Amino acid sequence: MTTHGNGDVRDENAAADALAEAPTHSWIDRYLHPRLVHGELRERHTARGIFIATLSALVALVGLLVVSVVEDQPNVVVLRVIGVALFAPILLGLRLGSLRFSTRYGSLAVFVVITGAVALSGGTHSKAQYLYTVIPFLAAVFDSVAMCVFWMGLSLIATAAFLVLDLYGFHFVSSTQSSRLIEISGFAVVLVTVLVVAISFARSRRTSYRRLREIARDLSDANGALADARAQAMRADRAKYTFLMRMNGDLQHSFDGVLGALDGLVRTLERSEHAEYAHMFRRSGTALWTMARSVAQYVESDDLSLASEQMAPRISLPEEPERPPLPRPQLESRPELH
């Protein structure tokens, strides 16, 4: 049984390929990817369910033909074949395509029960009973197993009421006319329902594929924006790395000149107090150069290991020596003028 055309097959394959190639490194992909795959599997499972239900209807058709040969009622079996082997399997197949466990097997049970009842029923009101019991298939499409049971109960009540009225002689029309009227009305309802369900199903599939393509396109745009942002960040990181590497060489030459000048200054100083200050500047410059070189090495190796050391600033700085008070200047005495 063909469930879609070549265009839909190409759309389905394109959507499946887009989902298979979608990366999963971002949170958008992790959120949307399972839902897209679920929708894709649901579409394929629906088509598979319709095919399986059609095969089961063919098996039921063979059983009905055997019963018709035994009962010698070819006209009745034609109507039953149209109802059971065409309308009911399509409606049931749509429900079999659902991923819900209870609804799937509940609809299958309803299919087996009604097929058996149609095959084994006989008498004047067998057509009316069949037409009333077809209603649960409609409930199987639009709702769940609970609605199937509800409509099955209404079918049994309607059939019982029809039999009771016929038993007490309330014949508004003849049995043949009533059966024919119920048969025509029932098949009209089933036919209209099948058309509505088929149109709704086709529209929903087109809408699903369109929505799937929109989501895949949005996902592709988001991945493109993410790749652009990542490339821009890598370019900025590369520029920072190049700047620090160049600054490392400039700092090295500058610190070498400053430290060399301090070494020469220490050797030329005679007073110990000035030499101590020069040594302090030398140690501070060496520590600053060591820190700058460590930063450059961290950027180059992308590995950072820090060691904590206790440091007391007052130990590094010498105490200010006590200076003797400066002598007060002596004012020269001037002669007084009389």
CSV table of C-alpha atoms in Angstrom, one decimal:
chain,number,residue,atom,x,y,z
A,1,MET,CA,0.0,0.0,0.0
A,2,THR,CA,1.5,3.3,-1.1
A,3,THR,CA,1.2,5.9,1.7
A,4,HIS,CA,2.9,8.9,0.1
A,5,GLY,CA,4.3,10.1,-3.3
A,6,ASN,CA,7.8,10.4,-4.5
A,7,GLY,CA,8.0,14.1,-3.3
A,8,ASP,CA,7.1,13.1,0.2
A,9,VAL,CA,9.7,10.3,0.1
A,10,ARG,CA,12.4,12.8,-1.0
A,11,ASP,CA,11.3,15.2,1.8
A,12,GLU,CA,11.4,12.4,4.4
A,13,ASN,CA,14.8,11.3,3.3
A,14,ALA,CA,16.1,14.9,3.2
A,15,ALA,CA,14.8,15.4,6.8
A,16,ALA,CA,16.3,12.2,8.0
A,17,ASP,CA,19.7,13.1,6.5
A,18,ALA,CA,19.5,16.6,8.0
A,19,LEU,CA,18.8,15.0,11.4
A,20,ALA,CA,21.6,12.5,11.0
A,21,GLU,CA,24.2,15.1,10.1
A,22,ALA,CA,23.1,17.6,12.8
A,23,PRO,CA,25.9,18.0,15.5
A,24,THR,CA,25.0,17.6,19.1
A,25,HIS,CA,27.6,19.8,20.9
A,26,SER,CA,25.2,22.7,21.7
A,27,TRP,CA,22.3,22.8,24.0
A,28,ILE,CA,19.9,23.7,21.1
A,29,ASP,CA,20.9,20.4,19.4
A,30,ARG,CA,20.5,18.4,22.5
A,31,TYR,CA,17.0,19.9,23.1
A,32,LEU,CA,15.7,19.6,19.5
A,33,HIS,CA,17.4,16.5,18.2
A,34,PRO,CA,15.4,13.9,20.2
A,35,ARG,CA,12.1,15.6,19.3
A,36,LEU,CA,12.9,15.7,15.6
A,37,VAL,CA,14.0,12.1,15.6
A,38,HIS,CA,10.8,11.2,17.5
A,39,GLY,CA,8.6,13.0,14.8
A,40,GLU,CA,10.5,11.2,12.0
A,41,LEU,CA,10.1,7.8,13.6
A,42,ARG,CA,6.4,8.5,14.2
A,43,GLU,CA,5.8,9.3,10.5
A,44,ARG,CA,7.5,6.1,9.4
A,45,HIS,CA,5.8,4.0,12.1
A,46,THR,CA,2.4,5.3,10.9
A,47,ALA,CA,3.0,4.1,7.3
A,48,ARG,CA,4.2,0.8,8.6
A,49,GLY,CA,1.1,0.4,10.8
A,50,ILE,CA,-1.2,1.1,7.8
A,51,PHE,CA,0.6,-1.6,5.8
A,52,ILE,CA,0.4,-4.2,8.6
A,53,ALA,CA,-3.3,-3.4,9.2
A,54,THR,CA,-4.0,-3.9,5.5
A,55,LEU,CA,-2.4,-7.3,5.4
A,56,SER,CA,-4.4,-8.3,8.4
A,57,ALA,CA,-7.6,-7.1,6.6
A,58,LEU,CA,-6.7,-9.3,3.7
A,59,VAL,CA,-6.5,-12.3,6.0
A,60,ALA,CA,-10.0,-11.3,7.4
A,61,LEU,CA,-11.2,-11.0,3.8
A,62,VAL,CA,-10.2,-14.6,3.1
A,63,GLY,CA,-12.2,-15.7,6.1
A,64,LEU,CA,-15.2,-13.8,5.0
A,65,LEU,CA,-15.1,-15.3,1.6
A,66,VAL,CA,-15.0,-18.7,3.1
A,67,VAL,CA,-18.1,-17.9,5.3
A,68,SER,CA,-19.9,-16.5,2.3
A,69,VAL,CA,-19.3,-19.6,0.2
A,70,VAL,CA,-20.7,-21.7,3.1
A,71,GLU,CA,-23.7,-19.5,3.7
A,72,ASP,CA,-24.3,-18.8,-0.1
A,73,GLN,CA,-24.7,-15.1,0.4
A,74,PRO,CA,-22.5,-13.3,-2.1
A,75,ASN,CA,-24.4,-10.0,-1.9
A,76,VAL,CA,-23.9,-9.7,1.8
A,77,VAL,CA,-20.2,-10.6,1.7
A,78,VAL,CA,-19.5,-7.8,-0.9
A,79,LEU,CA,-20.8,-5.2,1.6
A,80,ARG,CA,-18.9,-6.7,4.4
A,81,VAL,CA,-15.7,-6.8,2.4
A,82,ILE,CA,-16.0,-3.1,1.5
A,83,GLY,CA,-16.5,-2.2,5.2
A,84,VAL,CA,-14.1,-4.6,6.9
A,85,ALA,CA,-11.3,-4.9,4.3
A,86,LEU,CA,-11.2,-1.2,3.2
A,87,PHE,CA,-12.5,1.3,5.7
A,88,ALA,CA,-11.7,-0.3,9.0
A,89,PRO,CA,-8.1,-1.3,8.3
A,90,ILE,CA,-7.3,2.3,7.1
A,91,LEU,CA,-8.7,3.8,10.3
A,92,LEU,CA,-7.1,1.1,12.4
A,93,GLY,CA,-3.8,1.6,10.6
A,94,LEU,CA,-3.7,5.3,11.5
A,95,ARG,CA,-4.1,4.3,15.2
A,96,LEU,CA,-1.6,1.5,14.9
A,97,GLY,CA,0.9,4.1,13.8
A,98,SER,CA,0.7,5.8,17.2
A,99,LEU,CA,3.6,5.2,19.6
A,100,ARG,CA,1.3,4.7,22.6
A,101,PHE,CA,1.3,1.1,23.8
A,102,SER,CA,-2.2,0.8,25.2
A,103,THR,CA,-4.0,2.4,22.3
A,104,ARG,CA,-2.2,0.4,19.7
A,105,TYR,CA,-3.1,-3.0,21.2
A,106,GLY,CA,-6.5,-1.9,22.3
A,107,SER,CA,-7.4,-1.0,18.7
A,108,LEU,CA,-6.0,-4.3,17.6
A,109,ALA,CA,-8.3,-6.1,20.0
A,110,VAL,CA,-11.3,-4.2,18.8
A,111,PHE,CA,-10.4,-5.1,15.2
A,112,VAL,CA,-10.2,-8.8,16.0
A,113,VAL,CA,-13.5,-8.8,18.0
A,114,ILE,CA,-15.5,-7.0,15.3
A,115,THR,CA,-14.0,-9.0,12.5
A,116,GLY,CA,-15.0,-12.2,14.3
A,117,ALA,CA,-18.5,-10.9,15.0
A,118,VAL,CA,-19.1,-10.0,11.4
A,119,ALA,CA,-17.8,-13.3,10.1
A,120,LEU,CA,-19.9,-15.4,12.5
A,121,SER,CA,-23.1,-13.3,12.7
A,122,GLY,CA,-26.2,-14.2,10.9
A,123,GLY,CA,-29.9,-13.4,10.7
A,124,THR,CA,-32.0,-10.4,9.7
A,125,HIS,CA,-30.2,-7.8,11.7
A,126,SER,CA,-26.6,-8.8,11.0
A,127,LYS,CA,-26.0,-5.8,8.7
A,128,ALA,CA,-27.3,-3.4,11.3
A,129,GLN,CA,-25.2,-4.9,14.0
A,130,TYR,CA,-22.1,-4.6,11.7
A,131,LEU,CA,-22.8,-1.0,10.9
A,132,TYR,CA,-23.3,-0.1,14.5
A,133,THR,CA,-20.1,-1.9,15.6
A,134,VAL,CA,-18.0,0.0,12.9
A,135,ILE,CA,-18.4,3.1,15.1
A,136,PRO,CA,-15.6,2.1,17.5
A,137,PHE,CA,-13.1,2.4,14.7
A,138,LEU,CA,-13.9,6.1,14.5
A,139,ALA,CA,-13.3,6.4,18.2
A,140,ALA,CA,-10.0,4.5,17.8
A,141,VAL,CA,-8.9,7.3,15.3
A,142,PHE,CA,-10.0,10.3,17.3
A,143,ASP,CA,-9.5,9.2,20.9
A,144,SER,CA,-8.2,6.3,23.0
A,145,VAL,CA,-9.3,2.8,24.0
A,146,ALA,CA,-11.7,4.2,26.6
A,147,MET,CA,-13.7,5.8,23.8
A,148,CYS,CA,-13.6,2.6,21.9
A,149,VAL,CA,-15.3,0.8,24.8
A,150,PHE,CA,-17.8,3.6,25.2
A,151,TRP,CA,-18.9,3.5,21.5
A,152,MET,CA,-18.9,-0.3,21.6
A,153,GLY,CA,-21.4,-0.1,24.5
A,154,LEU,CA,-23.6,2.4,22.5
A,155,SER,CA,-23.5,0.0,19.5
A,156,LEU,CA,-24.7,-2.9,21.6
A,157,ILE,CA,-27.4,-0.8,23.2
A,158,ALA,CA,-28.6,0.4,19.8
A,159,THR,CA,-28.6,-3.2,18.4
A,160,ALA,CA,-30.6,-4.4,21.5
A,161,ALA,CA,-33.1,-1.7,21.2
A,162,PHE,CA,-33.6,-2.5,17.5
A,163,LEU,CA,-34.2,-6.1,18.3
A,164,VAL,CA,-36.6,-5.4,21.1
A,165,LEU,CA,-38.7,-3.0,19.0
A,166,ASP,CA,-38.8,-5.7,16.2
A,167,LEU,CA,-39.7,-8.4,18.8
A,168,TYR,CA,-42.8,-6.4,20.1
A,169,GLY,CA,-44.0,-5.6,16.6
A,170,PHE,CA,-43.0,-2.0,16.2
A,171,HIS,CA,-42.2,-2.2,12.5
A,172,PHE,CA,-42.0,1.4,11.2
A,173,VAL,CA,-40.7,-0.1,8.0
A,174,SER,CA,-40.1,-3.6,6.8
A,175,SER,CA,-37.0,-5.5,8.0
A,176,THR,CA,-35.4,-5.4,4.6
A,177,GLN,CA,-36.1,-1.6,4.2
A,178,SER,CA,-34.8,-0.8,7.7
A,179,SER,CA,-31.7,-2.9,7.1
A,180,ARG,CA,-31.1,-1.2,3.8
A,181,LEU,CA,-31.7,2.3,5.2
A,182,ILE,CA,-29.3,1.6,8.1
A,183,GLU,CA,-26.8,0.1,5.8
A,184,ILE,CA,-26.8,3.1,3.4
A,185,SER,CA,-26.7,5.7,6.2
A,186,GLY,CA,-23.9,3.8,8.0
A,187,PHE,CA,-21.7,3.5,4.9
A,188,ALA,CA,-22.3,7.2,4.1
A,189,VAL,CA,-21.1,8.1,7.6
A,190,VAL,CA,-18.1,5.8,7.3
A,191,LEU,CA,-17.2,7.1,3.9
A,192,VAL,CA,-17.4,10.8,4.9
A,193,THR,CA,-15.4,10.0,8.1
A,194,VAL,CA,-12.7,8.2,6.0
A,195,LEU,CA,-12.4,11.2,3.7
A,196,VAL,CA,-12.2,13.7,6.5
A,197,VAL,CA,-9.6,11.6,8.3
A,198,ALA,CA,-7.6,11.1,5.1
A,199,ILE,CA,-7.6,14.8,4.3
A,200,SER,CA,-6.7,15.7,7.9
A,201,PHE,CA,-3.9,13.1,7.9
A,202,ALA,CA,-2.5,14.4,4.6
A,203,ARG,CA,-2.6,18.0,5.8
A,204,SER,CA,-1.0,17.1,9.1
A,205,ARG,CA,1.8,15.2,7.3
A,206,ARG,CA,2.5,18.2,5.1
A,207,THR,CA,2.4,20.5,8.1
A,208,SER,CA,4.7,18.2,10.0
A,209,TYR,CA,7.2,18.1,7.2
A,210,ARG,CA,7.1,21.9,6.7
A,211,ARG,CA,7.6,22.4,10.5
A,212,LEU,CA,10.4,19.8,10.4
A,213,ARG,CA,12.1,21.7,7.6
A,214,GLU,CA,11.7,25.0,9.4
A,215,ILE,CA,13.2,23.6,12.6
A,216,ALA,CA,16.1,22.0,10.7
A,217,ARG,CA,16.7,25.4,9.0
A,218,ASP,CA,16.6,27.2,12.3
A,219,LEU,CA,18.9,24.7,13.7
A,220,SER,CA,21.3,25.1,10.8
A,221,ASP,CA,21.2,28.9,11.2
A,222,ALA,CA,21.9,28.6,14.9
A,223,ASN,CA,24.9,26.3,14.2
A,224,GLY,CA,26.2,28.7,11.6
A,225,ALA,CA,26.0,31.6,14.1
A,226,LEU,CA,27.7,29.4,16.7
A,227,ALA,CA,30.5,28.5,14.2
A,228,ASP,CA,30.9,32.2,13.4
A,229,ALA,CA,31.2,33.2,17.0
A,230,ARG,CA,33.6,30.4,17.7
A,231,ALA,CA,35.8,31.5,14.7
A,232,GLN,CA,35.7,35.1,15.9
A,233,ALA,CA,36.8,34.0,19.4
A,234,MET,CA,39.6,31.9,18.0
A,235,ARG,CA,40.8,34.9,15.9
A,236,ALA,CA,40.7,37.1,19.1
A,237,ASP,CA,42.6,34.5,21.0
A,238,ARG,CA,45.2,34.2,18.3
A,239,ALA,CA,45.6,38.0,18.2
A,240,LYS,CA,46.1,38.0,22.0
A,241,TYR,CA,48.6,35.2,21.8
A,242,THR,CA,50.6,37.1,19.0
A,243,PHE,CA,50.5,40.3,21.0
A,244,LEU,CA,51.8,38.7,24.2
A,245,MET,CA,54.6,36.8,22.4
A,246,ARG,CA,55.8,40.0,20.8
A,247,MET,CA,55.5,41.9,24.1
A,248,ASN,CA,57.5,39.1,25.7
A,249,GLY,CA,60.5,39.9,23.5
A,250,ASP,CA,60.2,43.6,24.0
A,251,LEU,CA,60.0,43.2,27.8
A,252,GLN,CA,63.0,40.9,27.8
A,253,HIS,CA,65.2,43.5,26.0
A,254,SER,CA,63.9,46.3,28.3
A,255,PHE,CA,64.4,44.3,31.5
A,256,ASP,CA,67.9,43.2,30.4
A,257,GLY,CA,68.9,46.8,29.9
A,258,VAL,CA,67.4,48.0,33.2
A,259,LEU,CA,68.9,45.1,35.2
A,260,GLY,CA,72.3,45.6,33.5
A,261,ALA,CA,72.3,49.3,34.4
A,262,LEU,CA,71.4,48.4,38.0
A,263,ASP,CA,74.4,45.9,38.2
A,264,GLY,CA,76.7,48.6,36.9
A,265,LEU,CA,75.3,51.1,39.4
A,266,VAL,CA,75.9,48.7,42.3
A,267,ARG,CA,79.5,48.3,41.4
A,268,THR,CA,80.1,52.0,41.1
A,269,LEU,CA,78.4,53.0,44.4
A,270,GLU,CA,80.7,53.4,47.4
A,271,ARG,CA,78.3,54.1,50.2
A,272,SER,CA,76.7,50.9,51.6
A,273,GLU,CA,73.3,52.7,52.0
A,274,HIS,CA,73.0,53.5,48.4
A,275,ALA,CA,74.2,50.0,47.4
A,276,GLU,CA,71.4,48.4,49.5
A,277,TYR,CA,68.8,50.5,47.7
A,278,ALA,CA,70.3,49.4,44.3
A,279,HIS,CA,70.1,45.7,45.4
A,280,MET,CA,66.5,46.2,46.4
A,281,PHE,CA,65.7,47.7,43.0
A,282,ARG,CA,67.5,44.8,41.3
A,283,ARG,CA,65.5,42.2,43.3
A,284,SER,CA,62.2,43.9,42.4
A,285,GLY,CA,63.1,44.1,38.7
A,286,THR,CA,64.1,40.4,38.7
A,287,ALA,CA,60.8,39.4,40.4
A,288,LEU,CA,58.8,41.5,37.9
A,289,TRP,CA,60.6,40.0,34.9
A,290,THR,CA,60.0,36.5,36.3
A,291,MET,CA,56.3,37.2,36.6
A,292,ALA,CA,56.0,38.5,33.1
A,293,ARG,CA,57.9,35.5,31.7
A,294,SER,CA,55.6,33.1,33.6
A,295,VAL,CA,52.6,34.8,32.0
A,296,ALA,CA,54.1,34.5,28.6
A,297,GLN,CA,54.9,30.8,29.2
A,298,TYR,CA,51.3,30.2,30.4
A,299,VAL,CA,49.8,31.7,27.3
A,300,GLU,CA,52.1,29.6,25.1
A,301,SER,CA,51.6,26.3,26.9
A,302,ASP,CA,47.9,26.8,28.0
A,303,ASP,CA,48.8,25.4,31.5
A,304,LEU,CA,48.7,27.3,34.7
A,305,SER,CA,50.2,26.3,38.0
A,306,LEU,CA,50.4,28.8,40.8
A,307,ALA,CA,52.3,28.5,44.1
A,308,SER,CA,51.4,30.5,47.1
A,309,GLU,CA,54.2,32.1,49.2
A,310,GLN,CA,54.0,34.1,52.3
A,311,MET,CA,55.3,37.6,51.9
A,312,ALA,CA,55.9,40.3,54.5
A,313,PRO,CA,56.4,43.7,52.9
A,314,ARG,CA,58.2,45.1,56.0
A,315,ILE,CA,60.9,42.4,55.6
A,316,SER,CA,61.6,43.5,52.1
A,317,LEU,CA,61.9,47.1,52.9
A,318,PRO,CA,64.7,48.2,55.2
A,319,GLU,CA,63.9,50.4,58.2
A,320,GLU,CA,64.5,54.0,57.7
A,321,PRO,CA,67.8,54.9,59.5
A,322,GLU,CA,67.6,57.5,62.3
A,323,ARG,CA,69.3,60.6,61.2
A,324,PRO,CA,70.9,63.0,63.6
A,325,PRO,CA,69.2,66.3,63.9
A,326,LEU,CA,70.6,69.0,61.7
A,327,PRO,CA,72.4,71.8,63.6
A,328,ARG,CA,70.5,75.0,63.9
A,329,PRO,CA,72.1,77.9,62.0
A,330,GLN,CA,73.8,80.6,64.0
A,331,LEU,CA,72.7,84.1,63.4
A,332,GLU,CA,75.4,86.7,63.1
A,333,SER,CA,75.1,89.6,65.7
A,334,ARG,CA,74.8,93.0,64.3
A,335,PRO,CA,75.8,96.2,66.1
A,336,GLU,CA,72.9,98.2,67.5
A,337,LEU,CA,72.4,101.6,66.0
A,338,HIS,CA,71.9,104.4,68.5
